[in-house]
Amino acid sequence: MGAASAKIDYIARMLVEPGTAGDELFNRLVASTARRLAAGQEAGTIRSGSATHVTALIVTVHELAQLVLRERVRSALGADPLSPKDIGRLTAPTLELLNHGLYVSDTTLAISREAITRQDSSTPTP
């Protein structure tokens, strides 16, 4: 294991295990992602969403998944997801998902929004 790999493993552990350092790092990563998304929205390369902070959180979690689940991904992929040689195997499928989405229609989104609205309206306000 090289020094870079040891650092990656350390950061992954820090993000998973409870502690102030991991909390701070995660919050900084979410804030950094929010800034990247805002810059992309301003440039017209990223769509605006309904909840910017939550979108930044989801994107950050997605980006960290390969780091935190590195051994699981390596086992399933048959290659190290973070190695320069193998990272390309994940690049096109990831970009396809981010660029084109997963669902063909907005039906699931519409149903979810309706259910959330119904729940919000039926929840008593304290």
CSV table of N, CA and C in Angstrom, one decimal:
chain,number,residue,atom,x,y,z
A,1,MET,N,0.8,-1.2,0.0
A,1,MET,CA,0.0,0.0,0.0
A,1,MET,C,0.9,1.2,0.0
A,2,GLY,N,0.6,2.2,-0.9
A,2,GLY,CA,1.4,3.4,-1.0
A,2,GLY,C,0.9,4.4,0.0
A,3,ALA,N,1.7,5.5,0.0
A,3,ALA,CA,1.4,6.6,1.0
A,3,ALA,C,0.0,7.2,0.6
A,4,ALA,N,-0.2,7.4,-0.7
A,4,ALA,CA,-1.5,8.0,-1.1
A,4,ALA,C,-2.7,7.1,-0.7
A,5,SER,N,-2.5,5.8,-0.9
A,5,SER,CA,-3.6,4.9,-0.5
A,5,SER,C,-3.8,4.9,1.0
A,6,ALA,N,-2.8,5.0,1.8
A,6,ALA,CA,-2.9,5.1,3.2
A,6,ALA,C,-3.7,6.4,3.6
A,7,LYS,N,-3.4,7.5,2.9
A,7,LYS,CA,-4.1,8.7,3.2
A,7,LYS,C,-5.6,8.6,2.9
A,8,ILE,N,-5.9,8.0,1.8
A,8,ILE,CA,-7.2,7.8,1.3
A,8,ILE,C,-8.0,7.0,2.4
A,9,ASP,N,-7.4,5.9,2.8
A,9,ASP,CA,-8.0,5.0,3.8
A,9,ASP,C,-8.2,5.8,5.1
A,10,TYR,N,-7.3,6.7,5.5
A,10,TYR,CA,-7.4,7.5,6.7
A,10,TYR,C,-8.6,8.4,6.6
A,11,ILE,N,-8.7,9.1,5.5
A,11,ILE,CA,-9.8,10.0,5.3
A,11,ILE,C,-11.1,9.3,5.3
A,12,ALA,N,-11.2,8.1,4.6
A,12,ALA,CA,-12.4,7.4,4.6
A,12,ALA,C,-12.8,7.0,6.0
A,13,ARG,N,-11.9,6.5,6.8
A,13,ARG,CA,-12.2,6.2,8.2
A,13,ARG,C,-12.6,7.4,9.0
A,14,MET,N,-12.0,8.5,8.8
A,14,MET,CA,-12.3,9.7,9.5
A,14,MET,C,-13.8,10.2,9.2
A,15,LEU,N,-14.2,10.0,7.9
A,15,LEU,CA,-15.5,10.3,7.5
A,15,LEU,C,-16.6,9.4,8.1
A,16,VAL,N,-16.2,8.1,8.3
A,16,VAL,CA,-17.2,7.1,8.7
A,16,VAL,C,-17.3,7.1,10.3
A,17,GLU,N,-16.2,7.2,10.9
A,17,GLU,CA,-16.2,7.1,12.4
A,17,GLU,C,-16.7,8.4,13.0
A,18,PRO,N,-17.4,8.4,14.1
A,18,PRO,CA,-17.9,9.6,14.8
A,18,PRO,C,-16.7,10.4,15.3
A,19,GLY,N,-16.8,11.7,15.2
A,19,GLY,CA,-15.8,12.6,15.6
A,19,GLY,C,-15.9,14.0,15.0
A,20,THR,N,-15.3,15.0,15.7
A,20,THR,CA,-15.4,16.4,15.3
A,20,THR,C,-14.6,16.6,14.0
A,21,ALA,N,-13.4,15.9,13.8
A,21,ALA,CA,-12.7,16.1,12.6
A,21,ALA,C,-13.4,15.6,11.4
A,22,GLY,N,-14.1,14.5,11.5
A,22,GLY,CA,-14.8,13.9,10.4
A,22,GLY,C,-16.0,14.8,10.1
A,23,ASP,N,-16.7,15.3,11.1
A,23,ASP,CA,-17.8,16.2,11.0
A,23,ASP,C,-17.4,17.5,10.2
A,24,GLU,N,-16.3,18.1,10.6
A,24,GLU,CA,-15.8,19.3,10.0
A,24,GLU,C,-15.4,19.0,8.6
A,25,LEU,N,-14.7,17.9,8.3
A,25,LEU,CA,-14.3,17.6,6.9
A,25,LEU,C,-15.6,17.5,6.0
A,26,PHE,N,-16.5,16.7,6.5
A,26,PHE,CA,-17.7,16.4,5.7
A,26,PHE,C,-18.5,17.7,5.5
A,27,ASN,N,-18.6,18.6,6.5
A,27,ASN,CA,-19.3,19.9,6.3
A,27,ASN,C,-18.6,20.7,5.3
A,28,ARG,N,-17.3,20.7,5.3
A,28,ARG,CA,-16.5,21.5,4.4
A,28,ARG,C,-16.6,21.0,3.0
A,29,LEU,N,-16.7,19.7,2.8
A,29,LEU,CA,-16.9,19.0,1.5
A,29,LEU,C,-18.3,19.4,0.9
A,30,VAL,N,-19.3,19.4,1.8
A,30,VAL,CA,-20.6,19.7,1.3
A,30,VAL,C,-20.7,21.2,0.9
A,31,ALA,N,-20.0,22.1,1.7
A,31,ALA,CA,-20.0,23.5,1.3
A,31,ALA,C,-19.2,23.7,0.0
A,32,SER,N,-18.1,23.0,-0.2
A,32,SER,CA,-17.4,23.1,-1.4
A,32,SER,C,-18.2,22.6,-2.6
A,33,THR,N,-18.9,21.5,-2.4
A,33,THR,CA,-19.8,21.0,-3.5
A,33,THR,C,-20.9,22.1,-3.8
A,34,ALA,N,-21.5,22.7,-2.8
A,34,ALA,CA,-22.5,23.7,-3.0
A,34,ALA,C,-21.9,24.9,-3.8
A,35,ARG,N,-20.7,25.3,-3.5
A,35,ARG,CA,-20.1,26.3,-4.3
A,35,ARG,C,-19.8,25.9,-5.7
A,36,ARG,N,-19.4,24.7,-6.0
A,36,ARG,CA,-19.2,24.2,-7.3
A,36,ARG,C,-20.5,24.1,-8.1
A,37,LEU,N,-21.6,23.7,-7.4
A,37,LEU,CA,-22.9,23.6,-8.1
A,37,LEU,C,-23.4,25.0,-8.4
A,38,ALA,N,-23.2,25.9,-7.5
A,38,ALA,CA,-23.7,27.3,-7.7
A,38,ALA,C,-22.9,27.9,-8.9
A,39,ALA,N,-21.6,27.7,-8.9
A,39,ALA,CA,-20.8,28.2,-10.1
A,39,ALA,C,-21.3,27.6,-11.4
A,40,GLY,N,-21.6,26.3,-11.4
A,40,GLY,CA,-22.1,25.6,-12.6
A,40,GLY,C,-23.5,26.2,-13.0
A,41,GLN,N,-24.3,26.4,-12.0
A,41,GLN,CA,-25.6,27.0,-12.3
A,41,GLN,C,-25.5,28.4,-12.9
A,42,GLU,N,-24.6,29.2,-12.3
A,42,GLU,CA,-24.3,30.5,-12.9
A,42,GLU,C,-23.8,30.4,-14.3
A,43,ALA,N,-22.9,29.5,-14.5
A,43,ALA,CA,-22.4,29.3,-15.9
A,43,ALA,C,-23.3,28.6,-16.9
A,44,GLY,N,-24.4,28.1,-16.3
A,44,GLY,CA,-25.4,27.4,-17.2
A,44,GLY,C,-25.0,26.0,-17.5
A,45,THR,N,-24.1,25.4,-16.8
A,45,THR,CA,-23.7,24.0,-17.0
A,45,THR,C,-24.4,23.0,-16.1
A,46,ILE,N,-25.0,23.5,-15.0
A,46,ILE,CA,-25.7,22.7,-14.0
A,46,ILE,C,-27.1,23.2,-13.8
A,47,ARG,N,-28.1,22.3,-13.8
A,47,ARG,CA,-29.5,22.7,-13.6
A,47,ARG,C,-29.7,23.1,-12.2
A,48,SER,N,-30.6,24.0,-12.0
A,48,SER,CA,-31.0,24.4,-10.7
A,48,SER,C,-32.0,23.4,-10.1
A,49,GLY,N,-31.9,23.2,-8.8
A,49,GLY,CA,-32.8,22.2,-8.2
A,49,GLY,C,-33.7,22.9,-7.2
A,50,SER,N,-34.6,22.1,-6.6
A,50,SER,CA,-35.5,22.6,-5.6
A,50,SER,C,-34.9,22.8,-4.3
A,51,ALA,N,-33.8,22.2,-4.0
A,51,ALA,CA,-33.2,22.3,-2.6
A,51,ALA,C,-31.7,22.3,-2.8
A,52,THR,N,-31.1,23.4,-3.0
A,52,THR,CA,-29.7,23.5,-3.3
A,52,THR,C,-28.8,22.8,-2.3
A,53,HIS,N,-29.0,23.1,-1.0
A,53,HIS,CA,-28.2,22.4,0.0
A,53,HIS,C,-28.3,20.9,0.0
A,54,VAL,N,-29.5,20.4,-0.1
A,54,VAL,CA,-29.8,19.0,-0.1
A,54,VAL,C,-29.1,18.4,-1.4
A,55,THR,N,-29.2,19.1,-2.5
A,55,THR,CA,-28.5,18.6,-3.7
A,55,THR,C,-27.0,18.5,-3.5
A,56,ALA,N,-26.5,19.5,-2.9
A,56,ALA,CA,-25.0,19.5,-2.6
A,56,ALA,C,-24.7,18.3,-1.7
A,57,LEU,N,-25.5,18.0,-0.7
A,57,LEU,CA,-25.3,16.9,0.2
A,57,LEU,C,-25.3,15.6,-0.6
A,58,ILE,N,-26.3,15.4,-1.4
A,58,ILE,CA,-26.5,14.2,-2.2
A,58,ILE,C,-25.3,14.0,-3.1
A,59,VAL,N,-24.8,15.0,-3.8
A,59,VAL,CA,-23.7,14.9,-4.7
A,59,VAL,C,-22.4,14.6,-3.9
A,60,THR,N,-22.3,15.2,-2.7
A,60,THR,CA,-21.1,14.9,-1.9
A,60,THR,C,-21.1,13.5,-1.5
A,61,VAL,N,-22.2,13.0,-1.0
A,61,VAL,CA,-22.3,11.6,-0.6
A,61,VAL,C,-22.0,10.7,-1.8
A,62,HIS,N,-22.5,11.0,-2.9
A,62,HIS,CA,-22.2,10.2,-4.1
A,62,HIS,C,-20.7,10.2,-4.4
A,63,GLU,N,-20.1,11.3,-4.4
A,63,GLU,CA,-18.7,11.4,-4.7
A,63,GLU,C,-17.8,10.7,-3.6
A,64,LEU,N,-18.3,10.7,-2.4
A,64,LEU,CA,-17.5,10.0,-1.3
A,64,LEU,C,-17.7,8.5,-1.3
A,65,ALA,N,-18.8,8.1,-1.9
A,65,ALA,CA,-19.1,6.6,-1.8
A,65,ALA,C,-18.0,5.8,-2.3
A,66,GLN,N,-17.3,6.1,-3.4
A,66,GLN,CA,-16.2,5.3,-3.9
A,66,GLN,C,-15.1,5.3,-3.0
A,67,LEU,N,-14.9,6.4,-2.3
A,67,LEU,CA,-13.8,6.5,-1.3
A,67,LEU,C,-14.1,5.6,-0.1
A,68,VAL,N,-15.3,5.8,0.5
A,68,VAL,CA,-15.6,5.1,1.7
A,68,VAL,C,-15.9,3.6,1.5
A,69,LEU,N,-16.4,3.3,0.3
A,69,LEU,CA,-16.7,1.9,0.0
A,69,LEU,C,-15.7,1.3,-1.0
A,70,ARG,N,-14.5,1.8,-1.0
A,70,ARG,CA,-13.5,1.5,-1.9
A,70,ARG,C,-13.3,0.0,-2.1
A,71,GLU,N,-13.2,-0.7,-1.0
A,71,GLU,CA,-12.9,-2.2,-1.0
A,71,GLU,C,-14.1,-2.9,-1.6
A,72,ARG,N,-15.3,-2.5,-1.3
A,72,ARG,CA,-16.5,-3.1,-1.8
A,72,ARG,C,-16.7,-2.9,-3.3
A,73,VAL,N,-16.4,-1.6,-3.7
A,73,VAL,CA,-16.4,-1.3,-5.1
A,73,VAL,C,-15.3,-2.1,-5.9
A,74,ARG,N,-14.1,-2.1,-5.3
A,74,ARG,CA,-13.0,-2.9,-5.9
A,74,ARG,C,-13.4,-4.4,-6.1
A,75,SER,N,-14.1,-4.9,-5.1
A,75,SER,CA,-14.5,-6.3,-5.3
A,75,SER,C,-15.6,-6.5,-6.4
A,76,ALA,N,-16.5,-5.6,-6.4
A,76,ALA,CA,-17.6,-5.7,-7.4
A,76,ALA,C,-17.1,-5.4,-8.8
A,77,LEU,N,-16.2,-4.4,-8.9
A,77,LEU,CA,-15.7,-4.0,-10.2
A,77,LEU,C,-14.6,-4.8,-10.7
A,78,GLY,N,-13.9,-5.4,-9.8
A,78,GLY,CA,-12.7,-6.2,-10.2
A,78,GLY,C,-11.5,-5.2,-10.4
A,79,ALA,N,-11.6,-4.0,-9.9
A,79,ALA,CA,-10.5,-3.0,-10.1
A,79,ALA,C,-10.7,-1.9,-9.1
A,80,ASP,N,-9.6,-1.2,-8.8
A,80,ASP,CA,-9.6,-0.2,-7.8
A,80,ASP,C,-10.3,1.1,-8.4
A,81,PRO,N,-11.4,1.5,-7.8
A,81,PRO,CA,-12.1,2.6,-8.4
A,81,PRO,C,-11.4,4.0,-8.3
A,82,LEU,N,-10.3,4.0,-7.5
A,82,LEU,CA,-9.6,5.3,-7.3
A,82,LEU,C,-8.2,5.3,-8.0
A,83,SER,N,-7.9,4.2,-8.7
A,83,SER,CA,-6.6,4.1,-9.4
A,83,SER,C,-6.7,4.8,-10.7
A,84,PRO,N,-5.7,5.6,-11.1
A,84,PRO,CA,-5.8,6.2,-12.4
A,84,PRO,C,-6.0,5.3,-13.6
A,85,LYS,N,-5.5,4.1,-13.5
A,85,LYS,CA,-5.7,3.1,-14.5
A,85,LYS,C,-7.1,2.6,-14.7
A,86,ASP,N,-7.8,2.5,-13.5
A,86,ASP,CA,-9.2,1.9,-13.5
A,86,ASP,C,-10.3,2.8,-13.4
A,87,ILE,N,-10.1,4.0,-13.0
A,87,ILE,CA,-11.2,5.0,-12.7
A,87,ILE,C,-12.0,5.2,-14.0
A,88,GLY,N,-11.4,5.1,-15.1
A,88,GLY,CA,-12.2,5.3,-16.4
A,88,GLY,C,-13.3,4.4,-16.6
A,89,ARG,N,-13.3,3.2,-15.9
A,89,ARG,CA,-14.4,2.2,-16.1
A,89,ARG,C,-15.7,2.8,-15.4
A,90,LEU,N,-15.6,3.7,-14.5
A,90,LEU,CA,-16.7,4.3,-13.8
A,90,LEU,C,-17.1,5.6,-14.4
A,91,THR,N,-16.2,6.2,-15.2
A,91,THR,CA,-16.5,7.6,-15.6
A,91,THR,C,-17.7,7.7,-16.6
A,92,ALA,N,-17.7,7.0,-17.7
A,92,ALA,CA,-18.8,7.1,-18.6
A,92,ALA,C,-20.1,6.8,-18.0
A,93,PRO,N,-20.3,5.6,-17.3
A,93,PRO,CA,-21.6,5.3,-16.7
A,93,PRO,C,-22.0,6.4,-15.6
A,94,THR,N,-21.1,6.9,-14.9
A,94,THR,CA,-21.4,8.0,-13.9
A,94,THR,C,-21.9,9.2,-14.6
A,95,LEU,N,-21.2,9.6,-15.7
A,95,LEU,CA,-21.6,10.8,-16.4
A,95,LEU,C,-22.9,10.6,-17.2
A,96,GLU,N,-23.1,9.4,-17.7
A,96,GLU,CA,-24.4,9.1,-18.3
A,96,GLU,C,-25.6,9.3,-17.3
A,97,LEU,N,-25.4,8.8,-16.1
A,97,LEU,CA,-26.4,8.9,-15.1
A,97,LEU,C,-26.6,10.4,-14.7
A,98,LEU,N,-25.5,11.1,-14.5
A,98,LEU,CA,-25.6,12.5,-14.1
A,98,LEU,C,-26.2,13.4,-15.3
A,99,ASN,N,-25.8,13.1,-16.5
A,99,ASN,CA,-26.3,13.9,-17.6
A,99,ASN,C,-27.7,13.6,-18.1
A,100,HIS,N,-28.0,12.3,-18.1
A,100,HIS,CA,-29.3,11.9,-18.6
A,100,HIS,C,-30.3,11.4,-17.6
A,101,GLY,N,-29.9,11.2,-16.4
A,101,GLY,CA,-30.8,10.7,-15.3
A,101,GLY,C,-31.0,9.2,-15.5
A,102,LEU,N,-31.8,8.7,-14.5
A,102,LEU,CA,-32.0,7.3,-14.5
A,102,LEU,C,-33.4,6.9,-15.0
A,103,TYR,N,-34.4,7.8,-14.7
A,103,TYR,CA,-35.8,7.5,-15.1
A,103,TYR,C,-36.0,8.1,-16.5
A,104,VAL,N,-36.9,7.5,-17.2
A,104,VAL,CA,-37.3,8.0,-18.5
A,104,VAL,C,-38.3,9.1,-18.5
A,105,SER,N,-39.1,9.0,-17.4
A,105,SER,CA,-40.2,10.1,-17.3
A,105,SER,C,-40.1,10.7,-15.9
A,106,ASP,N,-40.9,11.8,-15.7
A,106,ASP,CA,-40.9,12.4,-14.4
A,106,ASP,C,-42.0,11.9,-13.5
A,107,THR,N,-42.6,10.7,-13.9
A,107,THR,CA,-43.7,10.2,-13.1
A,107,THR,C,-43.3,9.9,-11.6
A,108,THR,N,-42.2,9.3,-11.4
A,108,THR,CA,-41.8,9.0,-10.0
A,108,THR,C,-41.6,10.3,-9.2
A,109,LEU,N,-41.0,11.3,-9.8
A,109,LEU,CA,-40.8,12.6,-9.2
A,109,LEU,C,-42.2,13.3,-8.9
A,110,ALA,N,-43.1,13.2,-9.8
A,110,ALA,CA,-44.4,13.8,-9.6
A,110,ALA,C,-45.1,13.1,-8.4
A,111,ILE,N,-45.1,11.8,-8.4
A,111,ILE,CA,-45.8,11.0,-7.3
A,111,ILE,C,-45.1,11.3,-6.0
A,112,SER,N,-43.8,11.4,-6.0
A,112,SER,CA,-43.1,11.7,-4.7
A,112,SER,C,-43.5,13.1,-4.2
A,113,ARG,N,-43.5,14.1,-5.1
A,113,ARG,CA,-43.8,15.5,-4.7
A,113,ARG,C,-45.2,15.5,-4.1
A,114,GLU,N,-46.2,14.8,-4.8
A,114,GLU,CA,-47.6,14.8,-4.3
A,114,GLU,C,-47.6,14.2,-2.9
A,115,ALA,N,-46.9,13.1,-2.7
A,115,ALA,CA,-46.9,12.4,-1.4
A,115,ALA,C,-46.3,13.3,-0.3
A,116,ILE,N,-45.3,14.0,-0.6
A,116,ILE,CA,-44.6,14.9,0.3
A,116,ILE,C,-45.6,16.0,0.7
A,117,THR,N,-46.2,16.6,-0.3
A,117,THR,CA,-47.2,17.7,-0.1
A,117,THR,C,-48.3,17.2,0.8
A,118,ARG,N,-48.9,16.0,0.5
A,118,ARG,CA,-49.9,15.5,1.3
A,118,ARG,C,-49.5,15.3,2.8
A,119,GLN,N,-48.3,14.8,2.9
A,119,GLN,CA,-47.8,14.5,4.3
A,119,GLN,C,-47.6,15.9,5.0
A,120,ASP,N,-47.0,16.8,4.3
A,120,ASP,CA,-46.7,18.2,4.9
A,120,ASP,C,-48.1,18.8,5.3
A,121,SER,N,-49.1,18.7,4.5
A,121,SER,CA,-50.4,19.3,4.8
A,121,SER,C,-51.1,18.6,5.9
A,122,SER,N,-50.8,17.3,6.1
A,122,SER,CA,-51.5,16.6,7.2
A,122,SER,C,-50.8,16.6,8.5
A,123,THR,N,-49.5,17.1,8.5
A,123,THR,CA,-48.7,17.1,9.7
A,123,THR,C,-49.1,18.4,10.5
A,124,PRO,N,-49.6,18.2,11.7
A,124,PRO,CA,-50.0,19.4,12.5
A,124,PRO,C,-48.7,20.2,12.9
A,125,THR,N,-48.9,21.5,12.8
A,125,THR,CA,-47.9,22.5,13.2
A,125,THR,C,-47.9,22.7,14.7
A,126,PRO,N,-46.7,22.6,15.4
A,126,PRO,CA,-46.7,22.7,16.8
A,126,PRO,C,-47.0,24.1,17.3
